[in-house]
Amino acid sequence: MLESLEAAPEGSIVLLHAVAHNPTGVDPTEDQWREIAKVMFAKKHVTFFDIAYQGFASGDLAKDAFAIRLWAELGADFFIAQSFAKNFGLYGERAGCFHVVMKDAAHASYVNGQLGRIVRAMYSNPPSYGAAVVNTIVNDPALFDQWKQDLVTMSSRLTGVRQKLYDQLVALGTPGDWTHIINQIGMFTYTGLTSAQVDSIIVNHHVFMLNSGRASLAGLNDSNITHVAKAIHSVVTESQ
């Protein structure tokens, strides 16, 4: 990744997932984020953060915002596209927020003016329901605390599902190394299945995922995880 950033033309706009990278589930460490920042600033790249899963990685809003806060501490100008669809359960509303962080107040005013023109031309007035839900929760201390606890519950469930799937695959003696399942974070995982194995698991076991082997772990629970583990074991074993 650092080599790609070094090779990119100076001043490139670079999209970075701030946490719970989709689709890989693999995030940089805090030290690696610092290395990324060094290259980004040295090459004068423009950073565009995408943060759609804040709170789903660790259950801690501040920890999951580490990269964004690092950029702010370093005095960078950058963009953030923030989604509330997942962490507030507002999929049908697709509520979110666009942030522009700038050092210069005058430049910020110019940018705000340009954003107003873009918004007016694109949609003028967005649906307000989802935004109103988020606004109500974050501005009510009791509801905000409850929501933060709900994030801990959800992130812990995803971590637990990963561990259960890994444990069952190991217990079954499924060929291969499955530690990537527990090393990745967030809602999704790259199972490592080939496209042929994915076809087989869909047709023969009715377990659905993308052709790339990417699967949503949020769909696993105590009633189906054993079936999924056995299905993965079956298709992997058959292809040996």
mmCIF file of C-alpha atoms in Angstrom:
data_model
loop_
_atom_site.group_PDB
_atom_site.id
_atom_site.type_symbol
_atom_site.label_atom_id
_atom_site.label_comp_id
_atom_site.label_asym_id
_atom_site.label_seq_id
_atom_site.Cartn_x
_atom_site.Cartn_y
_atom_site.Cartn_z
ATOM 1 C CA MET A 1 0.000 0.000 0.000
ATOM 2 C CA LEU A 2 2.794 2.414 0.875
ATOM 3 C CA GLU A 3 4.490 1.613 -2.425
ATOM 4 C CA SER A 4 1.276 2.399 -4.296
ATOM 5 C CA LEU A 5 0.916 5.718 -2.469
ATOM 6 C CA GLU A 6 4.540 6.549 -3.259
ATOM 7 C CA ALA A 7 4.021 5.688 -6.923
ATOM 8 C CA ALA A 8 0.820 7.717 -7.302
ATOM 9 C CA PRO A 9 1.123 11.155 -8.938
ATOM 10 C CA GLU A 10 1.638 13.959 -6.428
ATOM 11 C CA GLY A 11 -1.646 15.469 -5.278
ATOM 12 C CA SER A 12 -3.733 12.373 -5.991
ATOM 13 C CA ILE A 13 -7.087 11.999 -4.248
ATOM 14 C CA VAL A 14 -6.866 8.842 -2.132
ATOM 15 C CA LEU A 15 -9.911 7.078 -0.680
ATOM 16 C CA LEU A 16 -9.142 5.455 2.677
ATOM 17 C CA HIS A 17 -11.497 3.350 4.786
ATOM 18 C CA ALA A 18 -11.068 4.698 8.305
ATOM 19 C CA VAL A 19 -12.124 1.481 10.072
ATOM 20 C CA ALA A 20 -13.550 -1.997 9.434
ATOM 21 C CA HIS A 21 -12.309 -2.033 5.851
ATOM 22 C CA ASN A 22 -14.921 -3.218 3.397
ATOM 23 C CA PRO A 23 -14.586 -5.759 1.874
ATOM 24 C CA THR A 24 -11.403 -7.234 3.404
ATOM 25 C CA GLY A 25 -11.975 -6.640 7.124
ATOM 26 C CA VAL A 26 -8.250 -5.846 7.417
ATOM 27 C CA ASP A 27 -7.338 -2.502 9.038
ATOM 28 C CA PRO A 28 -3.942 -0.833 9.469
ATOM 29 C CA THR A 29 -2.579 -0.712 13.011
ATOM 30 C CA GLU A 30 -2.147 2.685 14.671
ATOM 31 C CA ASP A 31 1.561 2.646 13.804
ATOM 32 C CA GLN A 32 0.752 1.732 10.212
ATOM 33 C CA TRP A 33 -1.709 4.646 10.015
ATOM 34 C CA ARG A 34 1.120 6.947 11.056
ATOM 35 C CA GLU A 35 3.300 5.560 8.266
ATOM 36 C CA ILE A 36 0.467 6.041 5.790
ATOM 37 C CA ALA A 37 0.055 9.637 6.968
ATOM 38 C CA LYS A 38 3.756 10.355 6.411
ATOM 39 C CA VAL A 39 3.579 9.215 2.803
ATOM 40 C CA MET A 40 0.264 10.964 2.161
ATOM 41 C CA PHE A 41 1.597 14.293 3.412
ATOM 42 C CA ALA A 42 4.981 13.926 1.726
ATOM 43 C CA LYS A 43 3.270 13.306 -1.617
ATOM 44 C CA LYS A 44 0.704 16.078 -0.953
ATOM 45 C CA HIS A 45 -2.104 13.629 -1.578
ATOM 46 C CA VAL A 46 -5.687 14.623 -0.796
ATOM 47 C CA THR A 47 -7.278 12.307 1.766
ATOM 48 C CA PHE A 48 -10.904 11.246 1.421
ATOM 49 C CA PHE A 49 -11.964 9.102 4.376
ATOM 50 C CA ASP A 50 -14.912 6.720 4.143
ATOM 51 C CA ILE A 51 -16.195 5.762 7.600
ATOM 52 C CA ALA A 52 -19.286 3.572 7.442
ATOM 53 C CA TYR A 53 -18.724 1.256 10.414
ATOM 54 C CA GLN A 54 -17.649 3.445 13.325
ATOM 55 C CA GLY A 55 -18.278 1.470 16.496
ATOM 56 C CA PHE A 56 -18.629 -1.867 14.678
ATOM 57 C CA ALA A 57 -14.923 -2.679 14.779
ATOM 58 C CA SER A 58 -14.073 -2.294 18.463
ATOM 59 C CA GLY A 59 -17.311 -1.059 20.024
ATOM 60 C CA ASP A 60 -15.455 2.167 20.888
ATOM 61 C CA LEU A 61 -16.349 5.265 18.840
ATOM 62 C CA ALA A 62 -13.085 7.053 19.637
ATOM 63 C CA LYS A 63 -10.867 4.058 18.894
ATOM 64 C CA ASP A 64 -12.601 3.439 15.580
ATOM 65 C CA ALA A 65 -12.041 7.085 14.627
ATOM 66 C CA PHE A 66 -8.291 6.909 15.297
ATOM 67 C CA ALA A 67 -7.173 7.565 11.717
ATOM 68 C CA ILE A 68 -9.462 10.566 11.285
ATOM 69 C CA ARG A 69 -8.393 12.081 14.590
ATOM 70 C CA LEU A 70 -4.748 11.498 13.691
ATOM 71 C CA TRP A 71 -5.147 13.454 10.449
ATOM 72 C CA ALA A 72 -6.834 16.288 12.372
ATOM 73 C CA GLU A 73 -4.057 16.357 14.993
ATOM 74 C CA LEU A 74 -1.473 16.546 12.214
ATOM 75 C CA GLY A 75 -3.195 19.629 10.811
ATOM 76 C CA ALA A 76 -4.287 18.169 7.501
ATOM 77 C CA ASP A 77 -7.074 19.337 5.208
ATOM 78 C CA PHE A 78 -9.228 16.340 4.301
ATOM 79 C CA PHE A 79 -12.674 15.001 3.497
ATOM 80 C CA ILE A 80 -14.855 12.522 5.394
ATOM 81 C CA ALA A 81 -17.898 10.658 4.135
ATOM 82 C CA GLN A 82 -19.660 9.293 7.223
ATOM 83 C CA SER A 83 -22.560 6.842 7.091
ATOM 84 C CA PHE A 84 -25.108 6.159 9.828
ATOM 85 C CA ALA A 85 -26.846 3.414 7.852
ATOM 86 C CA LYS A 86 -25.080 0.573 9.656
ATOM 87 C CA ASN A 87 -24.276 1.789 13.168
ATOM 88 C CA PHE A 88 -27.728 3.361 13.603
ATOM 89 C CA GLY A 89 -29.620 0.652 11.724
ATOM 90 C CA LEU A 90 -30.883 3.131 9.122
ATOM 91 C CA TYR A 91 -30.341 1.096 5.961
ATOM 92 C CA GLY A 92 -33.630 2.249 4.438
ATOM 93 C CA GLU A 93 -32.763 5.886 5.068
ATOM 94 C CA ARG A 94 -29.078 5.849 4.077
ATOM 95 C CA ALA A 95 -28.458 8.728 6.465
ATOM 96 C CA GLY A 96 -24.975 10.160 6.707
ATOM 97 C CA CYS A 97 -22.844 13.261 6.811
ATOM 98 C CA PHE A 98 -20.127 14.835 4.689
ATOM 99 C CA HIS A 99 -17.359 16.628 6.582
ATOM 100 C CA VAL A 100 -14.589 18.870 5.298
ATOM 101 C CA VAL A 101 -11.751 19.554 7.743
ATOM 102 C CA MET A 102 -9.687 22.634 6.906
ATOM 103 C CA LYS A 103 -7.022 24.658 8.701
ATOM 104 C CA ASP A 104 -7.940 27.963 7.068
ATOM 105 C CA ALA A 105 -11.321 29.438 8.058
ATOM 106 C CA ALA A 106 -11.536 31.495 4.867
ATOM 107 C CA HIS A 107 -10.935 28.441 2.701
ATOM 108 C CA ALA A 108 -13.531 26.542 4.730
ATOM 109 C CA SER A 109 -16.062 29.255 3.924
ATOM 110 C CA TYR A 110 -15.307 28.953 0.203
ATOM 111 C CA VAL A 111 -15.660 25.170 0.333
ATOM 112 C CA ASN A 112 -18.959 25.472 2.193
ATOM 113 C CA GLY A 113 -20.252 27.735 -0.535
ATOM 114 C CA GLN A 114 -19.274 25.276 -3.251
ATOM 115 C CA LEU A 115 -20.863 22.383 -1.348
ATOM 116 C CA GLY A 116 -24.071 24.390 -1.122
ATOM 117 C CA ARG A 117 -24.111 24.765 -4.898
ATOM 118 C CA ILE A 118 -23.498 21.036 -5.408
ATOM 119 C CA VAL A 119 -26.203 20.041 -2.930
ATOM 120 C CA ARG A 120 -28.702 22.402 -4.513
ATOM 121 C CA ALA A 121 -28.065 20.980 -7.962
ATOM 122 C CA MET A 122 -28.103 17.327 -6.868
ATOM 123 C CA TYR A 123 -30.974 16.990 -4.413
ATOM 124 C CA SER A 124 -31.702 20.355 -2.771
ATOM 125 C CA ASN A 125 -33.408 18.939 0.342
ATOM 126 C CA PRO A 126 -32.597 15.376 1.428
ATOM 127 C CA PRO A 127 -35.044 13.139 3.332
ATOM 128 C CA SER A 128 -35.039 14.320 6.945
ATOM 129 C CA TYR A 129 -36.274 11.282 8.881
ATOM 130 C CA GLY A 130 -32.969 9.411 9.189
ATOM 131 C CA ALA A 131 -31.075 12.572 10.074
ATOM 132 C CA ALA A 132 -33.690 13.415 12.700
ATOM 133 C CA VAL A 133 -33.277 9.982 14.309
ATOM 134 C CA VAL A 134 -29.499 10.410 14.533
ATOM 135 C CA ASN A 135 -29.837 13.983 15.802
ATOM 136 C CA THR A 136 -32.240 12.890 18.533
ATOM 137 C CA ILE A 137 -29.966 10.098 19.753
ATOM 138 C CA VAL A 138 -26.649 11.945 19.767
ATOM 139 C CA ASN A 139 -28.145 14.965 21.547
ATOM 140 C CA ASP A 140 -29.861 12.980 24.312
ATOM 141 C CA PRO A 141 -27.284 11.792 26.894
ATOM 142 C CA ALA A 142 -29.333 8.762 27.943
ATOM 143 C CA LEU A 143 -30.056 7.657 24.381
ATOM 144 C CA PHE A 144 -26.450 8.305 23.354
ATOM 145 C CA ASP A 145 -25.156 6.110 26.176
ATOM 146 C CA GLN A 146 -27.645 3.397 25.258
ATOM 147 C CA TRP A 147 -26.547 3.560 21.611
ATOM 148 C CA LYS A 148 -22.872 3.255 22.585
ATOM 149 C CA GLN A 149 -23.708 0.159 24.608
ATOM 150 C CA ASP A 150 -25.623 -1.236 21.629
ATOM 151 C CA LEU A 151 -22.473 -0.775 19.524
ATOM 152 C CA VAL A 152 -20.519 -2.808 22.077
ATOM 153 C CA THR A 153 -23.196 -5.510 21.880
ATOM 154 C CA MET A 154 -23.096 -5.612 18.073
ATOM 155 C CA SER A 155 -19.307 -5.543 17.737
ATOM 156 C CA SER A 156 -18.972 -8.239 20.402
ATOM 157 C CA ARG A 157 -21.504 -10.415 18.587
ATOM 158 C CA LEU A 158 -19.554 -10.126 15.341
ATOM 159 C CA THR A 159 -16.315 -11.006 17.132
ATOM 160 C CA GLY A 160 -18.046 -13.962 18.762
ATOM 161 C CA VAL A 161 -19.441 -15.196 15.448
ATOM 162 C CA ARG A 162 -15.953 -15.086 13.936
ATOM 163 C CA GLN A 163 -14.562 -17.117 16.805
ATOM 164 C CA LYS A 164 -17.359 -19.709 16.642
ATOM 165 C CA LEU A 165 -16.958 -20.183 12.892
ATOM 166 C CA TYR A 166 -13.195 -20.506 13.249
ATOM 167 C CA ASP A 167 -13.507 -22.979 16.137
ATOM 168 C CA GLN A 168 -15.940 -25.172 14.204
ATOM 169 C CA LEU A 169 -13.778 -25.229 11.068
ATOM 170 C CA VAL A 170 -10.762 -26.217 13.165
ATOM 171 C CA ALA A 171 -12.783 -28.898 14.991
ATOM 172 C CA LEU A 172 -13.937 -30.316 11.656
ATOM 173 C CA GLY A 173 -10.342 -30.486 10.457
ATOM 174 C CA THR A 174 -11.102 -28.307 7.451
ATOM 175 C CA PRO A 175 -7.996 -28.123 5.237
ATOM 176 C CA GLY A 176 -6.167 -24.809 5.302
ATOM 177 C CA ASP A 177 -5.410 -22.000 7.734
ATOM 178 C CA TRP A 178 -8.553 -20.187 8.915
ATOM 179 C CA THR A 179 -6.960 -17.678 11.285
ATOM 180 C CA HIS A 180 -7.812 -14.884 8.841
ATOM 181 C CA ILE A 181 -11.443 -15.180 9.954
ATOM 182 C CA ILE A 182 -10.610 -14.138 13.512
ATOM 183 C CA ASN A 183 -7.893 -11.679 12.484
ATOM 184 C CA GLN A 184 -10.255 -9.681 10.286
ATOM 185 C CA ILE A 185 -12.796 -7.305 11.834
ATOM 186 C CA GLY A 186 -16.183 -5.837 11.041
ATOM 187 C CA MET A 187 -19.227 -7.243 9.273
ATOM 188 C CA PHE A 188 -17.530 -8.947 6.345
ATOM 189 C CA THR A 189 -14.882 -11.560 5.742
ATOM 190 C CA TYR A 190 -13.018 -12.950 2.798
ATOM 191 C CA THR A 191 -13.509 -16.648 3.436
ATOM 192 C CA GLY A 192 -10.735 -17.685 1.070
ATOM 193 C CA LEU A 193 -13.094 -19.853 -0.965
ATOM 194 C CA THR A 194 -12.451 -20.005 -4.707
ATOM 195 C CA SER A 195 -15.151 -19.116 -7.227
ATOM 196 C CA ALA A 196 -15.688 -22.843 -7.915
ATOM 197 C CA GLN A 197 -16.091 -23.512 -4.191
ATOM 198 C CA VAL A 198 -18.547 -20.625 -3.913
ATOM 199 C CA ASP A 199 -20.611 -22.086 -6.762
ATOM 200 C CA SER A 200 -20.644 -25.429 -4.970
ATOM 201 C CA ILE A 201 -21.611 -24.038 -1.571
ATOM 202 C CA ILE A 202 -24.493 -22.096 -3.132
ATOM 203 C CA VAL A 203 -25.860 -24.956 -5.250
ATOM 204 C CA ASN A 204 -25.305 -27.829 -2.833
ATOM 205 C CA HIS A 205 -25.632 -26.182 0.573
ATOM 206 C CA HIS A 206 -27.675 -23.009 -0.087
ATOM 207 C CA VAL A 207 -25.083 -20.817 1.593
ATOM 208 C CA PHE A 208 -24.850 -17.572 -0.336
ATOM 209 C CA MET A 209 -21.870 -15.243 -0.748
ATOM 210 C CA LEU A 210 -20.145 -13.284 -3.487
ATOM 211 C CA ASN A 211 -18.144 -15.093 -6.158
ATOM 212 C CA SER A 212 -14.989 -13.615 -4.592
ATOM 213 C CA GLY A 213 -15.660 -15.557 -1.391
ATOM 214 C CA ARG A 214 -16.686 -12.429 0.508
ATOM 215 C CA ALA A 215 -19.423 -13.131 3.043
ATOM 216 C CA SER A 216 -21.444 -11.139 5.548
ATOM 217 C CA LEU A 217 -20.887 -12.507 9.033
ATOM 218 C CA ALA A 218 -23.854 -10.548 10.346
ATOM 219 C CA GLY A 219 -26.057 -13.249 8.823
ATOM 220 C CA LEU A 220 -24.592 -15.972 11.044
ATOM 221 C CA ASN A 221 -26.225 -17.002 14.308
ATOM 222 C CA ASP A 222 -26.419 -19.999 16.642
ATOM 223 C CA SER A 223 -29.068 -21.680 14.499
ATOM 224 C CA ASN A 224 -27.118 -21.673 11.218
ATOM 225 C CA ILE A 225 -23.403 -21.359 11.988
ATOM 226 C CA THR A 226 -22.873 -25.134 12.257
ATOM 227 C CA HIS A 227 -24.508 -25.640 8.854
ATOM 228 C CA VAL A 228 -22.275 -22.952 7.319
ATOM 229 C CA ALA A 229 -19.118 -24.432 8.882
ATOM 230 C CA LYS A 230 -19.991 -27.910 7.621
ATOM 231 C CA ALA A 231 -20.769 -26.487 4.174
ATOM 232 C CA ILE A 232 -17.386 -24.745 3.992
ATOM 233 C CA HIS A 233 -15.691 -27.926 5.185
ATOM 234 C CA SER A 234 -17.499 -29.942 2.517
ATOM 235 C CA VAL A 235 -16.630 -27.752 -0.472
ATOM 236 C CA VAL A 236 -13.021 -27.283 0.634
ATOM 237 C CA THR A 237 -12.520 -30.995 1.264
ATOM 238 C CA GLU A 238 -14.119 -31.962 -2.045
ATOM 239 C CA SER A 239 -11.751 -29.745 -3.987
ATOM 240 C CA GLN A 240 -8.587 -31.171 -2.401
#
